[in-house]
XYZ file of C-alpha atoms in Angstrom:
579
model
C 12.991 -5.002 12.333
C 11.687 -1.458 12.824
C 12.751 1.484 10.701
C 14.397 4.263 12.713
C 14.932 7.081 10.285
C 13.414 10.411 9.514
C 14.726 13.333 7.562
C 18.289 13.137 6.220
C 20.762 14.292 8.822
C 18.321 13.878 11.669
C 19.913 13.426 15.088
C 18.915 10.281 16.942
C 18.784 9.724 20.642
C 18.444 6.313 22.226
C 15.415 5.503 24.320
C 14.745 2.493 26.518
C 15.259 -0.974 24.997
C 16.708 0.262 21.743
C 13.776 2.526 20.831
C 14.735 5.704 18.989
C 13.134 8.963 17.969
C 14.373 12.053 16.127
C 14.471 15.560 17.499
C 12.384 16.677 14.523
C 9.652 14.110 15.215
C 8.203 16.077 18.097
C 7.602 19.122 15.898
C 7.045 17.556 12.499
C 4.802 19.940 10.516
C 1.310 18.887 9.512
C 1.361 15.846 11.806
C -0.530 15.253 15.037
C 1.605 14.769 18.155
C 3.366 11.432 18.401
C 1.416 10.291 21.421
C -1.822 10.872 19.554
C -0.676 8.973 16.501
C 0.293 5.843 18.320
C -2.172 5.459 21.115
C -5.445 5.815 19.328
C -5.255 9.607 19.374
C -5.130 9.718 23.140
C -8.808 8.996 23.597
C -10.167 6.111 21.552
C -9.383 2.668 22.964
C -7.432 -0.188 21.395
C -10.128 -2.772 22.068
C -10.478 -4.508 18.695
C -8.893 -7.889 18.072
C -8.084 -9.388 14.667
C -11.400 -11.253 14.623
C -13.269 -7.968 15.116
C -11.312 -6.118 12.424
C -11.853 -8.799 9.793
C -15.548 -9.131 10.485
C -16.202 -5.370 10.635
C -14.624 -5.000 7.190
C -16.454 -8.039 5.796
C -19.719 -6.950 7.386
C -19.338 -3.461 5.958
C -18.722 -4.834 2.464
C -21.189 -7.707 2.132
C -24.406 -5.732 2.060
C -27.035 -4.515 -0.345
C -24.407 -4.182 -3.055
C -24.277 -7.980 -3.107
C -27.818 -8.985 -2.196
C -29.802 -6.205 -3.906
C -27.681 -3.900 -6.064
C -26.165 -6.693 -8.163
C -29.437 -6.911 -10.090
C -28.817 -3.641 -11.920
C -25.313 -4.745 -12.932
C -26.722 -7.983 -14.359
C -29.467 -6.050 -16.139
C -26.958 -3.702 -17.785
C -23.920 -5.907 -18.379
C -25.254 -9.435 -18.875
C -23.990 -12.555 -17.039
C -20.450 -12.614 -18.474
C -20.130 -8.843 -18.196
C -21.202 -9.124 -14.568
C -18.617 -11.769 -13.652
C -15.754 -10.172 -15.601
C -16.545 -6.749 -14.186
C -16.358 -8.007 -10.616
C -13.165 -9.986 -11.294
C -11.345 -6.999 -12.806
C -12.624 -4.719 -10.055
C -11.445 -7.303 -7.533
C -7.858 -6.950 -8.759
C -8.171 -3.161 -8.629
C -9.357 -3.381 -5.024
C -6.524 -5.800 -4.246
C -3.962 -3.239 -5.435
C -5.460 -0.677 -3.083
C -5.899 -3.034 -0.129
C -2.321 -4.303 0.028
C -0.901 -0.797 -0.432
C -3.095 0.487 2.363
C -2.135 -2.471 4.536
C 1.562 -1.633 4.315
C 0.993 1.972 5.415
C -1.519 1.059 8.119
C 0.799 -1.539 9.643
C 3.532 1.064 9.973
C 1.267 3.910 11.187
C -2.039 2.527 12.573
C -4.108 5.544 13.611
C -7.708 6.741 13.528
C -8.442 8.972 10.557
C -5.701 7.344 8.493
C -7.213 8.467 5.180
C -6.498 12.020 6.271
C -3.144 11.331 7.874
C -1.370 9.455 5.072
C -1.833 12.084 2.331
C -0.819 14.762 4.862
C 2.264 12.826 5.838
C 3.450 11.566 2.454
C 1.981 13.867 -0.239
C 0.427 17.230 0.640
C -1.750 18.357 3.583
C -4.225 19.791 1.062
C -4.796 16.308 -0.345
C -5.308 14.996 3.175
C -7.954 17.649 3.815
C -9.796 16.799 0.587
C -9.529 13.043 1.153
C -10.674 13.226 4.761
C -13.826 15.199 4.063
C -14.460 13.188 0.901
C -14.285 9.899 2.801
C -16.481 11.180 5.590
C -18.974 12.175 2.922
C -18.580 8.754 1.292
C -19.336 6.911 4.520
C -22.238 9.094 5.584
C -23.935 9.231 2.166
C -23.895 5.422 2.074
C -25.987 5.245 5.248
C -29.196 6.645 3.663
C -28.655 4.179 0.814
C -28.661 1.250 3.251
C -31.657 2.582 5.175
C -33.643 2.995 1.947
C -32.612 -0.521 0.911
C -33.952 -1.858 4.206
C -37.246 -0.044 3.634
C -37.435 -1.516 0.110
C -36.953 -5.011 1.529
C -39.753 -4.510 4.072
C -42.165 -3.846 1.196
C -41.601 -7.446 0.085
C -43.988 -8.686 2.782
C -46.647 -6.030 1.964
C -46.990 -5.073 5.627
C -49.619 -2.291 5.964
C -47.165 0.165 7.514
C -46.160 3.479 5.961
C -42.596 3.717 4.630
C -41.776 6.573 7.013
C -42.145 4.170 9.960
C -39.501 1.837 8.529
C -37.193 4.759 7.760
C -37.431 6.002 11.348
C -36.949 2.515 12.787
C -33.832 1.682 10.774
C -32.339 5.149 11.262
C -32.681 4.871 15.041
C -31.327 1.304 15.238
C -28.348 1.934 12.926
C -27.354 5.011 14.881
C -28.124 3.520 18.283
C -25.747 0.583 17.898
C -22.801 2.942 17.446
C -23.321 4.603 20.816
C -22.166 1.489 22.669
C -18.496 0.821 23.390
C -16.197 -0.260 20.574
C -15.661 -3.697 22.135
C -19.390 -4.396 22.255
C -19.831 -2.960 18.783
C -17.039 -5.180 17.444
C -18.610 -8.314 18.907
C -22.061 -7.495 17.517
C -20.655 -6.777 14.051
C -18.702 -10.023 14.244
C -21.902 -11.967 14.884
C -23.858 -10.220 12.108
C -20.987 -10.601 9.634
C -20.817 -14.318 10.415
C -24.545 -14.551 9.654
C -24.069 -12.834 6.292
C -21.085 -14.983 5.363
C -23.093 -18.105 6.192
C -25.980 -16.820 4.089
C -23.720 -16.202 1.086
C -22.251 -19.707 1.317
C -25.738 -21.239 1.584
C -26.980 -19.203 -1.391
C -24.057 -20.319 -3.537
C -24.693 -23.976 -2.638
C -28.449 -23.659 -3.244
C -27.734 -21.889 -6.532
C -25.540 -24.761 -7.701
C -28.283 -27.257 -6.802
C -30.909 -25.240 -8.709
C -28.649 -24.833 -11.733
C -28.083 -28.594 -11.897
C -31.811 -29.303 -11.662
C -31.795 -30.545 -8.086
C -34.817 -28.456 -7.046
C -37.296 -30.373 -9.193
C -36.848 -28.078 -12.187
C -35.113 -28.551 -15.507
C -31.348 -28.250 -15.515
C -30.463 -24.643 -16.351
C -26.735 -24.968 -16.967
C -25.426 -22.072 -19.080
C -28.766 -21.458 -20.774
C -28.895 -17.778 -19.774
C -25.393 -17.248 -21.170
C -26.790 -18.170 -24.596
C -30.223 -16.543 -24.400
C -30.502 -13.584 -23.907
C -26.709 -13.746 -24.241
C -23.452 -13.257 -22.321
C -23.414 -9.473 -22.789
C -26.053 -6.792 -23.141
C -26.038 -4.151 -25.870
C -25.942 -0.771 -24.157
C -28.627 1.619 -25.356
C -29.166 -0.470 -28.479
C -25.624 0.168 -29.762
C -24.821 -2.785 -32.055
C -21.660 -4.874 -32.264
C -18.654 -5.171 -29.945
C -18.825 -1.482 -29.045
C -22.243 -1.826 -27.459
C -21.206 -4.952 -25.558
C -18.008 -3.343 -24.263
C -19.877 -0.248 -23.082
C -22.400 -2.467 -21.299
C -19.500 -4.308 -19.659
C -17.980 -0.993 -18.577
C -21.171 0.033 -16.784
C -20.679 -2.911 -14.434
C -17.565 -1.276 -12.948
C -19.423 1.486 -11.128
C -21.770 -1.063 -9.534
C -18.860 -3.373 -8.705
C -16.968 -0.524 -7.063
C -19.991 0.198 -4.867
C -20.179 -3.457 -3.877
C -16.491 -3.538 -2.876
C -16.676 -0.335 -0.832
C -15.811 -1.181 2.760
C -12.668 -3.249 2.224
C -10.723 -0.191 3.351
C -12.452 -0.356 6.760
C -9.376 -2.223 8.001
C -7.534 1.097 8.006
C -10.208 2.846 10.047
C -10.222 0.166 12.738
C -6.416 0.257 13.028
C -6.532 3.147 15.493
C -8.558 0.979 17.873
C -6.801 -2.327 17.158
C -4.896 -4.180 19.848
C -1.349 -4.859 18.621
C -2.022 -3.504 15.079
C 1.296 -4.731 13.655
C 0.119 -8.269 14.257
C -3.615 -8.011 13.641
C -3.799 -5.652 10.649
C -1.656 -7.649 8.156
C -3.700 -10.789 8.821
C -6.955 -8.876 8.504
C -5.913 -7.220 5.232
C -5.103 -10.539 3.579
C -8.070 -12.490 4.897
C -10.678 -9.813 4.248
C -9.804 -9.364 0.588
C -9.686 -13.040 -0.325
C -12.916 -13.839 1.509
C -14.764 -10.981 -0.147
C -13.373 -11.810 -3.592
C -14.453 -15.458 -3.299
C -17.924 -14.474 -2.092
C -18.477 -11.948 -4.872
C -17.093 -14.056 -7.718
C -19.101 -17.052 -6.537
C -22.262 -14.979 -6.151
C -21.999 -13.227 -9.519
C -21.404 -16.545 -11.283
C -24.453 -18.162 -9.661
C -26.652 -15.127 -10.344
C -25.537 -15.043 -13.984
C -26.367 -18.730 -14.380
C -29.816 -18.604 -12.786
C -31.337 -15.235 -13.740
C -31.714 -13.974 -17.339
C -30.361 -10.452 -17.710
C -33.635 -9.251 -19.257
C -35.797 -10.426 -16.356
C -38.413 -7.710 -15.658
C -38.022 -7.945 -11.878
C -34.370 -6.862 -11.803
C -33.621 -3.433 -10.365
C -33.588 -2.021 -13.887
C -37.191 -3.156 -14.178
C -39.732 -3.012 -11.346
C -37.443 -1.725 -8.602
C -39.197 -3.257 -5.575
C -37.997 -5.879 -3.062
C -38.337 -8.678 -5.608
C -35.382 -7.136 -7.467
C -32.863 -9.241 -5.551
C -31.482 -11.696 -8.129
C -31.219 -14.363 -5.421
C -34.926 -14.045 -4.621
C -35.789 -14.140 -8.334
C -33.771 -17.326 -8.834
C -35.166 -19.171 -5.820
C -38.769 -18.167 -6.490
C -38.312 -19.349 -10.064
C -37.255 -22.745 -8.713
C -40.495 -23.005 -6.749
C -38.899 -22.791 -3.296
C -41.369 -20.887 -1.129
C -39.765 -20.368 2.274
C -36.191 -19.503 1.308
C -36.978 -16.149 -0.379
C -38.376 -14.873 2.926
C -35.219 -15.971 4.739
C -33.081 -14.273 2.095
C -34.963 -11.038 2.598
C -34.316 -11.296 6.333
C -30.590 -11.628 5.579
C -30.772 -8.660 3.184
C -32.489 -6.691 5.924
C -29.783 -7.550 8.459
C -27.137 -6.754 5.834
C -28.535 -3.293 5.207
C -28.651 -2.655 8.953
C -25.103 -3.853 9.663
C -23.601 -2.130 6.615
C -25.251 1.133 7.586
C -23.889 0.769 11.121
C -20.394 0.062 9.765
C -20.525 3.168 7.580
C -21.540 5.260 10.582
C -18.627 3.806 12.541
C -16.188 4.609 9.737
C -17.539 8.094 9.115
C -17.418 9.082 12.778
C -13.798 7.896 13.133
C -12.694 9.787 10.029
C -14.360 12.977 11.268
C -12.662 12.396 14.615
C -9.314 12.082 12.810
C -9.966 15.287 10.867
C -10.585 17.153 14.105
C -7.392 15.753 15.647
C -5.422 16.898 12.587
C -6.898 20.408 12.864
C -8.989 20.039 9.706
C -12.409 19.977 11.395
C -13.910 21.818 14.388
C -12.322 20.744 17.678
C -15.620 19.598 19.122
C -15.547 16.572 16.822
C -12.291 15.466 18.442
C -13.838 15.027 21.874
C -14.462 11.585 23.343
C -16.359 10.187 26.282
C -14.540 8.408 29.107
C -15.306 5.138 27.337
C -13.410 6.312 24.248
C -16.453 7.145 22.088
C -16.058 10.146 19.702
C -19.504 11.341 20.674
C -19.876 14.573 18.683
C -18.316 13.128 15.546
C -20.811 10.282 15.801
C -23.766 12.642 16.312
C -22.794 14.697 13.256
C -22.370 11.573 11.133
C -25.698 10.133 12.249
C -27.518 13.329 11.306
C -26.797 12.743 7.608
C -28.847 9.541 7.733
C -31.962 11.731 7.724
C -31.439 12.157 3.971
C -33.090 8.754 3.607
C -36.440 10.533 3.969
C -35.933 11.923 0.468
C -37.282 8.594 -0.765
C -40.745 9.624 0.436
C -41.062 11.998 -2.538
C -39.374 9.769 -5.115
C -39.514 6.129 -6.102
C -37.368 4.344 -3.502
C -35.241 2.517 -6.059
C -34.454 5.809 -7.856
C -33.198 7.471 -4.660
C -31.341 4.265 -3.778
C -29.464 4.525 -7.103
C -28.696 8.216 -6.529
C -27.047 7.588 -3.172
C -25.363 4.472 -4.522
C -23.713 6.432 -7.350
C -22.700 9.255 -5.003
C -21.161 6.786 -2.565
C -19.349 4.927 -5.347
C -17.690 8.068 -6.712
C -16.505 9.250 -3.291
C -15.210 5.758 -2.539
C -13.284 5.675 -5.821
C -11.659 9.019 -5.021
C -10.614 7.646 -1.634
C -9.054 4.561 -3.248
C -7.305 6.835 -5.757
C -5.812 8.919 -2.944
C -4.677 5.779 -1.090
C -2.682 4.639 -4.124
C -1.222 8.115 -4.679
C -0.186 8.251 -1.012
C 1.353 4.796 -1.244
C 3.440 5.677 -4.309
C 4.846 8.693 -2.440
C 5.364 6.467 0.602
C 7.145 3.870 -1.572
C 9.409 6.464 -3.204
C 10.180 7.989 0.191
C 11.374 4.655 1.548
C 13.428 4.064 -1.582
C 15.047 7.513 -1.686
C 15.902 7.430 2.017
C 17.578 4.046 1.678
C 15.113 1.903 3.616
C 14.733 -1.806 2.957
C 11.055 -2.764 2.611
C 11.931 -6.302 3.669
C 12.312 -4.906 7.200
C 8.664 -3.838 7.328
C 6.135 -5.829 9.329
C 3.985 -6.096 6.207
C 5.267 -5.750 2.649
C 2.730 -5.276 -0.137
C 3.435 -7.603 -3.107
C 4.052 -6.607 -6.733
C 4.932 -3.012 -5.925
C 4.972 -0.402 -7.317
C 3.468 -1.987 -10.458
C 0.282 -3.128 -8.739
C -0.355 0.392 -7.455
C 0.185 1.925 -10.897
C -2.296 -0.558 -12.374
C -4.899 0.269 -9.735
C -4.322 4.006 -10.068
C -4.801 3.959 -13.864
C -7.934 1.804 -13.681
C -9.534 3.883 -10.923
C -8.746 7.110 -12.802
C -10.478 5.770 -15.923
C -13.515 4.624 -13.958
C -13.806 8.021 -12.236
C -13.718 9.889 -15.551
C -16.013 7.506 -17.458
C -18.401 6.310 -14.753
C -21.334 8.303 -16.145
C -20.600 8.105 -19.859
C -23.944 6.466 -20.667
C -25.921 9.605 -19.764
C -24.235 11.402 -22.682
C -25.638 8.899 -25.174
C -28.588 9.971 -27.273
C -31.806 9.998 -25.284
C -30.186 9.165 -21.923
C -29.545 12.657 -20.536
C -30.638 13.144 -16.926
C -29.527 16.049 -14.759
C -30.009 14.102 -11.533
C -27.932 11.181 -12.862
C -25.219 13.570 -14.071
C -24.977 15.210 -10.646
C -24.935 11.831 -8.904
C -22.081 10.635 -11.135
C -19.874 13.731 -11.290
C -20.813 16.234 -8.572
C -18.330 14.706 -6.136
C -15.333 15.311 -8.412
C -15.436 19.164 -8.481
C -16.235 19.188 -4.757
C -13.096 17.117 -4.130
C -10.993 19.520 -6.230
C -12.552 22.513 -4.455
C -11.633 21.083 -1.043
C -8.053 20.541 -2.232
C -7.681 24.063 -3.648
C -9.263 25.674 -0.596
C -6.782 24.108 1.835
C -3.900 24.589 -0.588
C -4.553 28.325 -0.870
C -5.726 28.994 2.687
C -2.828 27.170 4.379
C -0.256 27.591 1.576
C 0.693 23.955 1.786
C 3.487 22.407 -0.261
C 4.081 18.973 -1.668
C 6.293 16.932 0.644
C 9.562 15.864 -0.939
C 10.417 12.184 -0.746
C 13.676 12.929 1.108
C 11.742 14.844 3.786
C 9.041 12.300 4.606
C 9.055 11.452 8.319
C 9.078 7.700 8.962
C 9.726 8.023 12.709
C 6.895 9.880 14.407
C 4.313 7.481 15.713
C 6.416 4.315 15.866
C 7.583 4.407 19.484
C 4.501 2.970 21.198
C 4.266 0.254 18.559
C 7.869 -0.736 19.257
C 7.035 -0.911 22.955
C 3.960 -2.989 22.098
C 6.140 -5.397 20.125
C 8.556 -5.614 23.050
C 5.686 -6.425 25.408
C 4.519 -9.187 23.069
C 8.003 -10.666 23.041
C 8.122 -10.574 26.834
C 4.709 -12.229 27.061
C 5.978 -15.022 24.863
C 8.590 -15.933 27.523
C 6.458 -15.580 30.654
C 6.519 -19.015 32.376
C 3.075 -20.464 33.042
C 3.287 -24.245 33.338
C 5.671 -26.133 35.632
C 7.758 -27.113 32.628
C 8.047 -23.473 31.523
C 9.023 -22.394 35.021
C 11.686 -25.095 35.138
C 13.071 -23.985 31.765
C 13.014 -20.365 32.926
C 15.027 -21.245 36.048
C 17.531 -23.254 34.038
C 17.871 -20.466 31.471
C 18.915 -18.024 34.146
C 21.823 -20.290 35.130
C 22.737 -22.318 32.064
C 21.840 -20.408 28.902
C 23.231 -22.972 26.454
C 21.473 -25.773 28.335
C 18.212 -23.788 28.026
C 18.605 -23.497 24.274
C 19.081 -27.264 23.887
C 16.150 -28.191 26.156
C 13.814 -25.635 24.579
C 14.635 -26.942 21.116
C 14.069 -30.534 22.270
C 10.745 -29.591 23.854
C 9.605 -27.859 20.643
C 10.469 -30.911 18.556
C 8.624 -33.283 20.923
C 5.591 -30.982 20.972
C 5.570 -30.777 17.167
C 5.827 -34.584 16.916
C 2.810 -35.170 19.174
C 0.825 -32.425 17.406
C 1.517 -34.149 14.084
C 0.515 -37.581 15.433
C -2.699 -36.275 16.976
C -3.633 -34.370 13.787
């Protein structure tokens, strides 16, 4: 059932086939026109199926954070700290993902991270969130390009680093200039490759741990020596171990960045009310299983004090998977792993460019960015938003003057903080959305997707993310750890976010939207029509049997009901017998 309400006292007028809209919906303040909201903003195309959406999100998440960046988390937190950190962060991400899924299913548009705060909280928050997320996506691209250049150094090819930086910058950007359908298929293929690689690595890791590679059985040896937790900065006792465990969160948050890509693709999804809920559920559980399995295997096989981890040497050998397999004496597999890491960096960078360009496009459509970024080609490509987003990838050349791993960590920390602020805003928007439904008398059971454990799950996620944002860089304040560059990487994003909020708040004199005034109507009409079309498609006769039933149904309705039920039972019986 679809919700047909807006502001209290709104007048309704009936449209075709029971579709309604309010008189206020056409002029709702701070919202883009209804036709833009529902049809992909009038220019992008709904060409992504559920298989594309799931794989784009998975492909954008399983990247260097898993294959390369996990080494630093193991180095700082120890094997148990690594696993626990990713498990806890997984539940935090789950709280955000399901909340986002409920809003996206109801209002699937491009630039949703801008639209939802504008619609449910305050337009000033939408402005800050939109530019923050664009920054988050674009700043992650140089990180992936640098990671790819680091991986190329593994083979000691006599080519200058600048060549690799140019090559990966051009290829990451170039892929995004093709149509969304072609892009979705290519990301689906690459994501499938990465998923296969993760599964193979987990299986190989189990074999190595049990001594099946011709080595001694490792078991839980590394959990005992050097120990399950690390002592941060030499701080003794439980305090030092807890602080080391806490440092894992910022790395884990970076690794999970990309799960929210489901929301970005919603504006270009075919039948989003059907595809998005499935994608939200499947993406999270797949990613959680991959990360928990990977962290467990890495913790079993690699000692946290290994000198080749990212906290040590900082070259391509820092991948904990490569360290483990080389230690087992397997010669060929490390090269294959580095190929997968290379493809991962490429695909993740491309996914970030896709997400950043769509968010900038949404900002322009909402009047929060220059209009030129809202223009599309005839094929539905937001060309100028994509060009602007691609230009930020040139920051990867900063690594030419610094150690590559150091610059990689800078961009990683910057991206993690902006991503955390985006997740924080999603949960804030959802709580306003939830209260709006409640105060206007809506039944959430009527929604196409209902997030579980609400609002408690959102409060849990909001509290945890707030703590991580405030304490993400606490270790630089410890004696002897001060670094201005690390401080800026950890906390520079926060005052910028606040400045964006205050600027729009003062310049536009925006006000917080009251729960009784939230508009739940604008942008639902086309989706209702889409649902109606799906229902009609379900009854289009194709086979001779269906045509016969259709003819009978037009003359003997009750007879049609009996025959259709009998046919369904017979079909179910044969399906059961044939397995």
